[in-house]
mmCIF file of C-alpha atoms and ligand atoms in Angstrom:
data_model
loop_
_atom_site.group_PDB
_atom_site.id
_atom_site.type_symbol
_atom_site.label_atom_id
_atom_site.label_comp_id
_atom_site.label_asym_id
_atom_site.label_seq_id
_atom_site.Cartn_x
_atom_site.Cartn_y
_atom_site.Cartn_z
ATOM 1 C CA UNK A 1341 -42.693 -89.623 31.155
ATOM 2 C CA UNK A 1342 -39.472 -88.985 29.234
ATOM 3 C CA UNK A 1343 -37.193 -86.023 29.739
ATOM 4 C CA UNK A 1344 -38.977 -83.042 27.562
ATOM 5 C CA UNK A 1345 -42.329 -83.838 28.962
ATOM 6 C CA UNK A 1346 -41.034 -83.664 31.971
ATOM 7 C CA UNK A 1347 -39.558 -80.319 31.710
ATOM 8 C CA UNK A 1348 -41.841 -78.786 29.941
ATOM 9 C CA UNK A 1349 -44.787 -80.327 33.371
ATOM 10 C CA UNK A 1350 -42.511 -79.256 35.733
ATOM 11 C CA UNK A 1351 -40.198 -76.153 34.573
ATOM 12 C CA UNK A 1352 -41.613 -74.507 31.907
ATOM 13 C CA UNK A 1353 -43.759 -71.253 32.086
ATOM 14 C CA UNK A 1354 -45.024 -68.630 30.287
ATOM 15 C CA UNK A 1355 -41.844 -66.158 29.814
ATOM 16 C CA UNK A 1356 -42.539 -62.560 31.681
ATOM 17 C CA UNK A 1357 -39.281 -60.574 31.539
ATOM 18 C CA UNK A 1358 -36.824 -62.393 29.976
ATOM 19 C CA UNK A 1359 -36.407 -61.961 26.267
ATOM 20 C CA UNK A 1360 -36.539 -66.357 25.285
ATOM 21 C CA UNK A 1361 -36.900 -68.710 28.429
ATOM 22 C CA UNK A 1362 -37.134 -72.736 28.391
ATOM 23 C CA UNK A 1363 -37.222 -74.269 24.865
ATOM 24 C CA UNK A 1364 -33.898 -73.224 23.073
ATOM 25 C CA UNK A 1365 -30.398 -73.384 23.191
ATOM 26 C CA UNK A 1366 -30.334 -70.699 24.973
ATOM 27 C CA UNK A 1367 -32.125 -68.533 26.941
ATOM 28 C CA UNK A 1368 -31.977 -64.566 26.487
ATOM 29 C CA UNK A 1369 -31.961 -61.876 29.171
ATOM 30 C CA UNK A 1370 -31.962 -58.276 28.291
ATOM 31 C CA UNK A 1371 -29.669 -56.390 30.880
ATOM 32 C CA UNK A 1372 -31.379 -52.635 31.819
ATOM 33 C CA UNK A 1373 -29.202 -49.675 31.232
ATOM 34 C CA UNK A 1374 -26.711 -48.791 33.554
ATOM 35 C CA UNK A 1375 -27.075 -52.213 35.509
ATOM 36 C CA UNK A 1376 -23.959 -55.101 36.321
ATOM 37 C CA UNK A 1377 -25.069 -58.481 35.899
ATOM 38 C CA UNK A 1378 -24.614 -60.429 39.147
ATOM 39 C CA UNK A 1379 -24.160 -64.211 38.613
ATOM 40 C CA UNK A 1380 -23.851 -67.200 41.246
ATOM 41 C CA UNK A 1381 -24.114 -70.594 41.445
ATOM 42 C CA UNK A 1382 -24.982 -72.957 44.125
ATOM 43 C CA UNK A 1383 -25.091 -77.076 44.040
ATOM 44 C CA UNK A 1384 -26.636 -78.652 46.599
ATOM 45 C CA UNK A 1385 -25.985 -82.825 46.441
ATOM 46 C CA UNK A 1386 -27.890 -85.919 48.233
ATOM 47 C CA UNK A 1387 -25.926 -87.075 51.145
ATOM 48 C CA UNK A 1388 -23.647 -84.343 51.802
ATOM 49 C CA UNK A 1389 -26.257 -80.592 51.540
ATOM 50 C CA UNK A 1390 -29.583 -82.971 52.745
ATOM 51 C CA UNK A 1391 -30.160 -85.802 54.140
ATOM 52 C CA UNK A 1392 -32.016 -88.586 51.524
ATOM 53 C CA UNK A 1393 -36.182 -88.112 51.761
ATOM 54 C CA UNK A 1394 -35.731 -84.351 52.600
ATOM 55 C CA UNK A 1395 -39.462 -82.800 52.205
ATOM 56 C CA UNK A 1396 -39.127 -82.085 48.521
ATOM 57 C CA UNK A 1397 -41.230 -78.504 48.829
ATOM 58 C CA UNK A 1398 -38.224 -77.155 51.013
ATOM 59 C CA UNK A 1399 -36.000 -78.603 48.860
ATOM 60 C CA UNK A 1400 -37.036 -76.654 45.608
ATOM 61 C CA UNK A 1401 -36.785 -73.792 48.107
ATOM 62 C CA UNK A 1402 -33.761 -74.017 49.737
ATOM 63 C CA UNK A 1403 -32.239 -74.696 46.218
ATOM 64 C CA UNK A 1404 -33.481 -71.186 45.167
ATOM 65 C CA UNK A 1405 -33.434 -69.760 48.247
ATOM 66 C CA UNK A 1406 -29.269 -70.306 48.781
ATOM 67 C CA UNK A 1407 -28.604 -69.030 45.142
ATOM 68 C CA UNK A 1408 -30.705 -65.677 46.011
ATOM 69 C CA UNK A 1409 -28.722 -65.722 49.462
ATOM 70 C CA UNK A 1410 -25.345 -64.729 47.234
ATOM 71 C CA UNK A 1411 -27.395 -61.866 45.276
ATOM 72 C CA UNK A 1412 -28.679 -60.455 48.565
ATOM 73 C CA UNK A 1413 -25.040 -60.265 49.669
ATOM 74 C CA UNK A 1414 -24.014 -58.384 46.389
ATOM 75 C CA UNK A 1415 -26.980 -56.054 47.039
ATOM 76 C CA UNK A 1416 -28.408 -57.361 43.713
ATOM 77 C CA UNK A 1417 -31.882 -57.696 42.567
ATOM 78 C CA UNK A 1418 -32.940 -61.227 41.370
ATOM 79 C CA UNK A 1419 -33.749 -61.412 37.424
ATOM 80 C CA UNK A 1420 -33.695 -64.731 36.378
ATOM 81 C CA UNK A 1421 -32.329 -68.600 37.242
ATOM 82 C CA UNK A 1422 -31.410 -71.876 35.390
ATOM 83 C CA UNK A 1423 -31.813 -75.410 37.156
ATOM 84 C CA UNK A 1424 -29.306 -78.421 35.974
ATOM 85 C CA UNK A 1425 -30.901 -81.287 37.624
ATOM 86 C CA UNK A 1426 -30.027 -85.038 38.013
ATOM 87 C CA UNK A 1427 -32.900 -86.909 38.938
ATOM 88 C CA UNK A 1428 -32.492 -91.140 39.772
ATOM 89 C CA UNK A 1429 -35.585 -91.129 38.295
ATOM 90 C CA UNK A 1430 -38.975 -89.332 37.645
ATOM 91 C CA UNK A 1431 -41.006 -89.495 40.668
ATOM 92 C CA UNK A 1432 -44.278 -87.104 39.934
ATOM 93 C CA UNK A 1433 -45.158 -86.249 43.496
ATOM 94 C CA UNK A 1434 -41.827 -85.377 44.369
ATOM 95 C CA UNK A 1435 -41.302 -83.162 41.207
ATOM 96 C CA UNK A 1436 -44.644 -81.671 41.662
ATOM 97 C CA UNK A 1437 -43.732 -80.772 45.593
ATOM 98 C CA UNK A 1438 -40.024 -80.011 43.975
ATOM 99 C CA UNK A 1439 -41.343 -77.474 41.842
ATOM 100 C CA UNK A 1440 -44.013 -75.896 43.582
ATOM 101 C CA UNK A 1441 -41.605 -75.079 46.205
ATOM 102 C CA UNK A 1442 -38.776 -73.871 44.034
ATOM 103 C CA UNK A 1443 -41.350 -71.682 42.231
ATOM 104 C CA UNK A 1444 -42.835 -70.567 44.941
ATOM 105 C CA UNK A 1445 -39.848 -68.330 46.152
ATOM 106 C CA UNK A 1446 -39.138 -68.043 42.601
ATOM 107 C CA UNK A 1447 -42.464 -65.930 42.116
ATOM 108 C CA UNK A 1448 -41.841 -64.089 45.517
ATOM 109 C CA UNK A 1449 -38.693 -62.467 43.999
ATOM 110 C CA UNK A 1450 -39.605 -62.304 40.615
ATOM 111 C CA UNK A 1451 -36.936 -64.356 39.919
ATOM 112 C CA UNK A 1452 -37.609 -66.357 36.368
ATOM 113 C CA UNK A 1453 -36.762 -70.010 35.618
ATOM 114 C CA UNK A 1454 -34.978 -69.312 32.221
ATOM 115 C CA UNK A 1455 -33.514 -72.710 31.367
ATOM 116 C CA UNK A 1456 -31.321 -75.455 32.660
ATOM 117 C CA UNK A 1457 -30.494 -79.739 32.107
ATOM 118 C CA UNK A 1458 -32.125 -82.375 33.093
ATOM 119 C CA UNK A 1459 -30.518 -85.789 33.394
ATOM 120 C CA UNK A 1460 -30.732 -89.481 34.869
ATOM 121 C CA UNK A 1461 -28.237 -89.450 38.138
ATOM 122 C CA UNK A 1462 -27.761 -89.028 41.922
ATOM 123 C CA UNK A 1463 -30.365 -86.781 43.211
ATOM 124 C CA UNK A 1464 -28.334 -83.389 42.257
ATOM 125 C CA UNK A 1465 -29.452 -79.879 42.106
ATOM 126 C CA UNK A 1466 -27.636 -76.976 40.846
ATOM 127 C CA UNK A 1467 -28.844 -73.166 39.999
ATOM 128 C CA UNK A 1468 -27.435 -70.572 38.838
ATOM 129 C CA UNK A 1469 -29.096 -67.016 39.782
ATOM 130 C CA UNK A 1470 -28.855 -63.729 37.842
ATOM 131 C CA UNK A 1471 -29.460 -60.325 39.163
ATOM 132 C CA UNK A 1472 -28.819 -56.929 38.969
ATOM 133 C CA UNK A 1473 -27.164 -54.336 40.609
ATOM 134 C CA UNK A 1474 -26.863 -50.682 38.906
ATOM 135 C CA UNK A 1475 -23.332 -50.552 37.472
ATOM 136 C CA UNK A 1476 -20.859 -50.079 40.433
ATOM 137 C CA UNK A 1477 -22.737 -50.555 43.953
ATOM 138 C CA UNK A 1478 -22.102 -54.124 44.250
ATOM 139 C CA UNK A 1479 -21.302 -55.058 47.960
ATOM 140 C CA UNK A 1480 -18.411 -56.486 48.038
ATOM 141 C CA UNK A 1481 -16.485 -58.257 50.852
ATOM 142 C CA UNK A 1482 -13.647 -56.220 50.501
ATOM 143 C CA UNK A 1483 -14.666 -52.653 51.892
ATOM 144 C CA UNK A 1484 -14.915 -53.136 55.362
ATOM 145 C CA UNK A 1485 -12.421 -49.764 57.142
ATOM 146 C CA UNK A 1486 -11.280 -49.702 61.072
ATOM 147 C CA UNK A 1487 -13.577 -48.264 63.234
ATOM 148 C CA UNK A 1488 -16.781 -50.170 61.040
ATOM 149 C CA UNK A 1489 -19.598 -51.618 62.505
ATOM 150 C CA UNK A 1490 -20.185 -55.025 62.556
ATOM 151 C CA UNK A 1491 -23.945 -56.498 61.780
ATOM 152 C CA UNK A 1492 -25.558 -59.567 61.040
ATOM 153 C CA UNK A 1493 -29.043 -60.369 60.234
ATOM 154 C CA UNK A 1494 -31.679 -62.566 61.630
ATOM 155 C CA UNK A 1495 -30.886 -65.144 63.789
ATOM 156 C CA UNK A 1496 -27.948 -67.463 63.642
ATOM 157 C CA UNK A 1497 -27.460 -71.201 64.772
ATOM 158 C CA UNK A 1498 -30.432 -72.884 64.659
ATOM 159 C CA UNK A 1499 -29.593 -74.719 61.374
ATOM 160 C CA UNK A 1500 -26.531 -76.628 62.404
ATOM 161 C CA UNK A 1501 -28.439 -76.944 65.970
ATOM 162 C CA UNK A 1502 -31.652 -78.720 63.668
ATOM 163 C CA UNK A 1503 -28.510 -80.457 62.116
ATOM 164 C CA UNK A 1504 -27.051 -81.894 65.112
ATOM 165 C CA UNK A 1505 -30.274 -83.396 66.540
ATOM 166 C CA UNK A 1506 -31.172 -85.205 62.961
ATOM 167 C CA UNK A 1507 -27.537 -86.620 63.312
ATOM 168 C CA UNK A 1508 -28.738 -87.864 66.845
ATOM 169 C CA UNK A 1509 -25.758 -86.027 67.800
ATOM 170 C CA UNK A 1510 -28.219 -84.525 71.024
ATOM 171 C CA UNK A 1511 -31.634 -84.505 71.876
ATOM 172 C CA UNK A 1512 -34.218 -81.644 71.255
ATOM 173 C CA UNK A 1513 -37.846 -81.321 72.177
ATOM 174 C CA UNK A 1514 -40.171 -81.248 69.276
ATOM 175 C CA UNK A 1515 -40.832 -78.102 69.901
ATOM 176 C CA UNK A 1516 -37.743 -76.864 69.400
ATOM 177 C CA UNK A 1517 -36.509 -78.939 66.858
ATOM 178 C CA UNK A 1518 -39.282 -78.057 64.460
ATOM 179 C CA UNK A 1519 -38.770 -74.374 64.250
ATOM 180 C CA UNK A 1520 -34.851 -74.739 63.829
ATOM 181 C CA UNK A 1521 -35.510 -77.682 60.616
ATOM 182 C CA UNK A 1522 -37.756 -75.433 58.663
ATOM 183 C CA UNK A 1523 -34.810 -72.692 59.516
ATOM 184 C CA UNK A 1524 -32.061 -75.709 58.050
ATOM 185 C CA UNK A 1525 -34.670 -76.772 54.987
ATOM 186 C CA UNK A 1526 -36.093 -73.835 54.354
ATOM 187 C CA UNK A 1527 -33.860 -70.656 54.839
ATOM 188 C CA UNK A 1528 -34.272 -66.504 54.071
ATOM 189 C CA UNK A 1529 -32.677 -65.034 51.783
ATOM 190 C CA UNK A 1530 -31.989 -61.377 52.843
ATOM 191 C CA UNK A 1531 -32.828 -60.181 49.359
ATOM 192 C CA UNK A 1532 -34.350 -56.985 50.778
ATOM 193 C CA UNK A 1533 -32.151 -55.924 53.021
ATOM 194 C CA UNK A 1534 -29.141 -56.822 50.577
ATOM 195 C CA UNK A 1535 -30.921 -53.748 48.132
ATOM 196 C CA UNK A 1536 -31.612 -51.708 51.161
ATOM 197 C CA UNK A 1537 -28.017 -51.460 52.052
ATOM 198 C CA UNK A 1538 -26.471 -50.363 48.792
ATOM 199 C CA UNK A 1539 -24.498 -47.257 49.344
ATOM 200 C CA UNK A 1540 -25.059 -47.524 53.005
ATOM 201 C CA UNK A 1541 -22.528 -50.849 53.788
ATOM 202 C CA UNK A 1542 -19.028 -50.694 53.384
ATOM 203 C CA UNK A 1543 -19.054 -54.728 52.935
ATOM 204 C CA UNK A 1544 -20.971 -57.733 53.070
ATOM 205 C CA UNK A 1545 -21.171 -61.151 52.714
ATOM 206 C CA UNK A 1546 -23.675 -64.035 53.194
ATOM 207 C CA UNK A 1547 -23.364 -66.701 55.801
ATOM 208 C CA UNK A 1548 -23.411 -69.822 54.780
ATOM 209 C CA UNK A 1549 -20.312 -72.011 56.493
ATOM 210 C CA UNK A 1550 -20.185 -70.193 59.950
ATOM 211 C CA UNK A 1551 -20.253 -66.670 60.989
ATOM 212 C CA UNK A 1552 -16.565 -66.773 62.162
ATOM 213 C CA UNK A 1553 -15.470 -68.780 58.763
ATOM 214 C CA UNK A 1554 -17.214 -66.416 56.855
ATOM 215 C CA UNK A 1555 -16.619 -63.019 58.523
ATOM 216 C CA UNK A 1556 -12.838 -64.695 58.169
ATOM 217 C CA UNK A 1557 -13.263 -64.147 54.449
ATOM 218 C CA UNK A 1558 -14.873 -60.592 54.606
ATOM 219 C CA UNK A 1559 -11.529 -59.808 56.890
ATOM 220 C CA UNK A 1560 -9.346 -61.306 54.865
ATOM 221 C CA UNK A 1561 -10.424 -59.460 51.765
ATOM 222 C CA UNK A 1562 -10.904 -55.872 53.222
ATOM 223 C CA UNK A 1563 -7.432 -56.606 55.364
ATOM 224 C CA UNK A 1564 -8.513 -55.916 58.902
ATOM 225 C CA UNK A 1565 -9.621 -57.619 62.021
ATOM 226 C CA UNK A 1566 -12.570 -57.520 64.289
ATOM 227 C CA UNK A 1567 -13.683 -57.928 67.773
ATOM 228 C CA UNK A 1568 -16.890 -59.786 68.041
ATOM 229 C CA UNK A 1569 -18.946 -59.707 71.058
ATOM 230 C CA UNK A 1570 -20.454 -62.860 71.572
ATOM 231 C CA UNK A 1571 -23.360 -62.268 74.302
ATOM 232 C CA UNK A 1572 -24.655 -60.548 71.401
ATOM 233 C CA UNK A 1573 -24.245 -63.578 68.662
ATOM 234 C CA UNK A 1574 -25.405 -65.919 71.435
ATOM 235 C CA UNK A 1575 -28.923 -64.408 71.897
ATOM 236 C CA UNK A 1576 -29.547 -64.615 68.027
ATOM 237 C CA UNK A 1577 -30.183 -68.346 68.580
ATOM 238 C CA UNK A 1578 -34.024 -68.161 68.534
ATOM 239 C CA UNK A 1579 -34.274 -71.997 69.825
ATOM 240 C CA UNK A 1580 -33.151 -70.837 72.773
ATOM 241 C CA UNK A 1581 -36.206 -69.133 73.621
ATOM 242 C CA UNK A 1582 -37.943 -72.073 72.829
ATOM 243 C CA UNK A 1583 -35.778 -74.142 75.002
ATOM 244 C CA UNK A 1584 -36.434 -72.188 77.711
ATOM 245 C CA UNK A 1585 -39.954 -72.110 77.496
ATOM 246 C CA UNK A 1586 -38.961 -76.127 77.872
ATOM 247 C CA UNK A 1587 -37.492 -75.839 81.224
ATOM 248 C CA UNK A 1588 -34.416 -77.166 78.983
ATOM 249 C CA UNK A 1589 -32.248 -74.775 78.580
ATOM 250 C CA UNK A 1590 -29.162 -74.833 76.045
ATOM 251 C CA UNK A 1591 -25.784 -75.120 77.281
ATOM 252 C CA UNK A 1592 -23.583 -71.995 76.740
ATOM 253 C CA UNK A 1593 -21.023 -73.993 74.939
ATOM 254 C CA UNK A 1594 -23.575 -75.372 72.389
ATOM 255 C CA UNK A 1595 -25.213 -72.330 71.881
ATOM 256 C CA UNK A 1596 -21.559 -70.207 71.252
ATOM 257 C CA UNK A 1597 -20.638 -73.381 68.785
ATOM 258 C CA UNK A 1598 -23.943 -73.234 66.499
ATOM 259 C CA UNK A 1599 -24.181 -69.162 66.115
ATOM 260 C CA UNK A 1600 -20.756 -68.864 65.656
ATOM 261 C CA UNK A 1601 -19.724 -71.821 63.744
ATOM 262 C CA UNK A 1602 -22.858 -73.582 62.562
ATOM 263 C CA UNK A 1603 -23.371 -73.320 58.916
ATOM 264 C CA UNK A 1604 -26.846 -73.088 56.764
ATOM 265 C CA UNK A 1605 -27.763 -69.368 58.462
ATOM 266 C CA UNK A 1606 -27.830 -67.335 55.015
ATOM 267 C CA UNK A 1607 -27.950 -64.665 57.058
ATOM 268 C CA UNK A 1608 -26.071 -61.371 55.844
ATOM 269 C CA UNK A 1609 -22.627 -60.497 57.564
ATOM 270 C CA UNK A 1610 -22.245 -56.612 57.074
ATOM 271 C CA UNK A 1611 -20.360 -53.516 58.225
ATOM 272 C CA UNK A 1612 -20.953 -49.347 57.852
ATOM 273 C CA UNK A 1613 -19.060 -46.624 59.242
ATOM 274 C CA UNK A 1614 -20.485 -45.752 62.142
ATOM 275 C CA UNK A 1615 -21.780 -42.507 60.773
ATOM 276 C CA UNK A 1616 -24.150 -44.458 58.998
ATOM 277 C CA UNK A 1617 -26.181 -45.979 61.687
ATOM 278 C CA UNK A 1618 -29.501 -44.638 61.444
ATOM 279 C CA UNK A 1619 -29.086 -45.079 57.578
ATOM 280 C CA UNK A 1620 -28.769 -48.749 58.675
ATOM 281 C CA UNK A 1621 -31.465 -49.006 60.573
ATOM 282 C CA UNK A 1622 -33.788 -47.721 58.247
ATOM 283 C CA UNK A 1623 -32.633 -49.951 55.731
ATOM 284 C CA UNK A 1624 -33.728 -52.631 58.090
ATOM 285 C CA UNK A 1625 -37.033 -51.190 59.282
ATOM 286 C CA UNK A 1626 -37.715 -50.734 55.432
ATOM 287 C CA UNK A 1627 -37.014 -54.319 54.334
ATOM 288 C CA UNK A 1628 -38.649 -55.374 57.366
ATOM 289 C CA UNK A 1629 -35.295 -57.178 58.463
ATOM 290 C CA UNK A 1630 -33.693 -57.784 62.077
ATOM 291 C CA UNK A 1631 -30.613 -57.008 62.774
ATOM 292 C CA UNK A 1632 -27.890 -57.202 65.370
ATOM 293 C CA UNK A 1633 -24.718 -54.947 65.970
ATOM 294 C CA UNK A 1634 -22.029 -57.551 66.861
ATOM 295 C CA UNK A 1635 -18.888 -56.030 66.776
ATOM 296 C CA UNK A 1636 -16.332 -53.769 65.304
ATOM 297 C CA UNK A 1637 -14.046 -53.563 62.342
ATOM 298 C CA UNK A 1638 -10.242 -53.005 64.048
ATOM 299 C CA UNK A 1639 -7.344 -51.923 62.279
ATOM 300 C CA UNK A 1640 -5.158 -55.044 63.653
ATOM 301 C CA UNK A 1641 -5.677 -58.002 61.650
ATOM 302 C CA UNK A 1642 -7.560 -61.255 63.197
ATOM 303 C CA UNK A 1643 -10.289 -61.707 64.920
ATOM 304 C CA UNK A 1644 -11.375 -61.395 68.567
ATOM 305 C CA UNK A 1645 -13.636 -63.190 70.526
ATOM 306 C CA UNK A 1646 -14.856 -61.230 73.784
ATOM 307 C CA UNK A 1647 -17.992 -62.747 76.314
ATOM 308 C CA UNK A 1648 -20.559 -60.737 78.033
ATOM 309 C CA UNK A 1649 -17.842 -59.883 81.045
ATOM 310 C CA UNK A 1650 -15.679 -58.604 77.714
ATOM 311 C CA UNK A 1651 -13.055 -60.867 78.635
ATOM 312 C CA UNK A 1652 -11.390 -62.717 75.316
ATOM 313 C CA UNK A 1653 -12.389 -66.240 74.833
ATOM 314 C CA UNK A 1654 -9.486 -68.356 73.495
ATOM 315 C CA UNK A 1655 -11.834 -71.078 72.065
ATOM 316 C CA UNK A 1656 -11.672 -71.812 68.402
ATOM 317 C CA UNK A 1657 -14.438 -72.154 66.422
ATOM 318 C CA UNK A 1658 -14.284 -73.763 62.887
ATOM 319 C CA UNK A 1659 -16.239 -73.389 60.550
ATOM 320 C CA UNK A 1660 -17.762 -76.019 57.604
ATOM 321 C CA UNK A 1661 -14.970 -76.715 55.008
ATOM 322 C CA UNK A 1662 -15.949 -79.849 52.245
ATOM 323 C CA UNK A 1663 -12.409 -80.722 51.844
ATOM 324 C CA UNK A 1664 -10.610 -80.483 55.477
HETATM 325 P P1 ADP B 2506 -29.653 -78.657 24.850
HETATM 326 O O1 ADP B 2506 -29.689 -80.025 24.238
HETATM 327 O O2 ADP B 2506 -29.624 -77.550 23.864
HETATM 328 O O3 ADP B 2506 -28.653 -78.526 25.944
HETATM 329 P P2 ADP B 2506 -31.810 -79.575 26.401
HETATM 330 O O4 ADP B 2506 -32.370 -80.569 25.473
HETATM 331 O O5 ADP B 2506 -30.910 -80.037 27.508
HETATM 332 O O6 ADP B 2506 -31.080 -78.463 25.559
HETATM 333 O O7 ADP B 2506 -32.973 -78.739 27.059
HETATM 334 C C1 ADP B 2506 -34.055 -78.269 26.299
HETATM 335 C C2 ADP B 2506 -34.562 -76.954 26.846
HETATM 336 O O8 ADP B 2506 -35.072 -77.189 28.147
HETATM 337 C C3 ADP B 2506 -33.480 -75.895 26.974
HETATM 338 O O9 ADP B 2506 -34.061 -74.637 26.706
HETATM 339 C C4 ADP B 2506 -33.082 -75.976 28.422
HETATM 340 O O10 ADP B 2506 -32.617 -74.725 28.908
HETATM 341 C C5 ADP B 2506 -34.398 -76.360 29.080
HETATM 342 N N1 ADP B 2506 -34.241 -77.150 30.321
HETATM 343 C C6 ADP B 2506 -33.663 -78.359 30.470
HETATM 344 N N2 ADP B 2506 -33.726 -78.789 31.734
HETATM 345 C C7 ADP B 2506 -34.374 -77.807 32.439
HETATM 346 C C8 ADP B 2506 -34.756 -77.644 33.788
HETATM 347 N N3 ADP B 2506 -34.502 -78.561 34.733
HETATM 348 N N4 ADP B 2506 -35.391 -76.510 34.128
HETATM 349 C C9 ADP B 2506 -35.637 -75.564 33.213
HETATM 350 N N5 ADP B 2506 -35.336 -75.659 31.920
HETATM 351 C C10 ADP B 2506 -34.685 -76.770 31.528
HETATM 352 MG MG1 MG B 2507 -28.691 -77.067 22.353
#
């Protein structure tokens, strides 16, 4: 199978919304009126995002699913995607799981495969999403004002704990390793709740290095600190239920090192004045989304860690870089 019958097996559908999809030089989207085109991209490479002989279904979704992770966080609404691809070589089962799984959440958003590259290399994958937002009610991470709440969604840690144990770094029942790997292979993007929150959150951001790494950034750009409870970050571990239910319970130190510094959540990290609570929690009753009050936006710059006695905890907590 050469490299056009390949794409045209695997990637190529009939086109629904976009104007020209898969086949020319390029593709053609037609932006609505009075909508901001919101554009990301997102590489994920062998050996360093997955481990080799990854489950190739989770794999086409994560690829998507990290890509429509950044719209969520801009509060846009997924439109269309392109895949550049470097394959070592065509395997059919694996680009028929591959595909199935990418289109899969592709379908569940609406979200069309538009175009891409396909090439002979070390198993790469790279996508670029495009949504839309209407024109000016991007979130942004630079909004976030003193006296904000702080909220994330879902549940955080599990990833990098699901990461740790595959790296034989610790041990984990099955039971509660194989929740926490589907969480680290096949993740949620918030695109609903992203939508929901337009005109409602003063910022937001997606996390995808660490909660404190990230909410770092969101700080950073709005200029203002936070305190961050973190008996409230620490319960948002869901394995810890599960590890319970075990009669193996996970240390505190473990548990305040994957939710706050653990990587692979896609969660979204958001604030609102706290006028705008119940506006909040409809949002998340309406996109069907948990979510968790973890702090406040202060005035004073930095960031403050407080445990469930709210004394400060002096610990650091770094969060994923590729280069340090
Ligand atoms: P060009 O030579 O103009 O760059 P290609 O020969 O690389 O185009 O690709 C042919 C068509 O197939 C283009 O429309 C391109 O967008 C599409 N395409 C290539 N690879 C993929 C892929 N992995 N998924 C979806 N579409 C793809
Ligand atoms: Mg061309």
């Amino acid at each position: 199978m050469g490299e056009f019958d390949l794409i045209a097996r695997y990637f190529t559908r009939p086109v629904r919304r976009a104007v020209l999809g898969v086949g020319d030089d390029c593709a053609l989207l037609q932006p609505r009126a009075g909508m901001q085109l919101a554009v990301s991209s997102d590489m994920l490479v062998e050996g360093r995002h997955f481990f080799a002989g990854t489950n190739a279904y989770r794999l086409g979704h994560k690829a998507l699913a990290v890509n429509l992770s950044d719209l969520a966080a801009c509060g846009a609404r997924p439109v269309a995607f392109t895949l550049a691809l470097a394959l070592p070589s065509v395997d059919e089962p694996w680009l028929q799981a591959f595909s199935s799984g990418l289109l899969a959440l592709a379908d569940a958003h609406g979200c069309e495969l538009v175009g891409g590259d396909t090439t002979q290399g070390p198993l790469n994958i790279c996508i670029t999403v495009f949504g839309e937002v209407p024109a000016g009610q991007a979130l942004l991470r630079s909004g976030a004002r003193a006296g904000d709440d702080l909220y994330v969604s879902g549940q955080l840690g599990d990833a990098r704990l699901a990461l740790e144990s595959l790296l034989g770094h610790l041990e984990l029942p099955s039971a509660v390793l194989g929740p926490a790997q589907q969480r680290l292979e096949a993740p949620t993007p918030r695109v609903a709740l992203g939508q929901a929150l337009r005109g409602i959150a003063s910022a937001a951001l997606d996390v995808s290095d660490g909660l404190l790494g990230d909410l770092g950034h969101l700080l950073r750009a709005s200029g203002v600190g936070a305190c961050v409870d973190t008996s409230c970050t620490s319960a948002l571990l869901a394995a810890q239920a599960q590890a319970r239910l075990c009669g193996q319970p996970l240390k505190t130190e473990l548990v305040r090192q994957c939710t706050l510094a653990g990587g692979d959540d896609y969660e979204l990290l958001f604030t609102a004045a706290a006028s705008q609570r119940p506006a909040v929690l409809a949002a998340a009753q309406a996109s069907t989304t948990p979510i968790t009050r973890i702090g406040t936006i202060e005035a004073t710059t930095g960031l403050r860690l407080i445990d469930d006695q709210g004394q400060a905890i002096t610990a650091r907590y770094a969060s994923f870089d590729h280069f340090a």
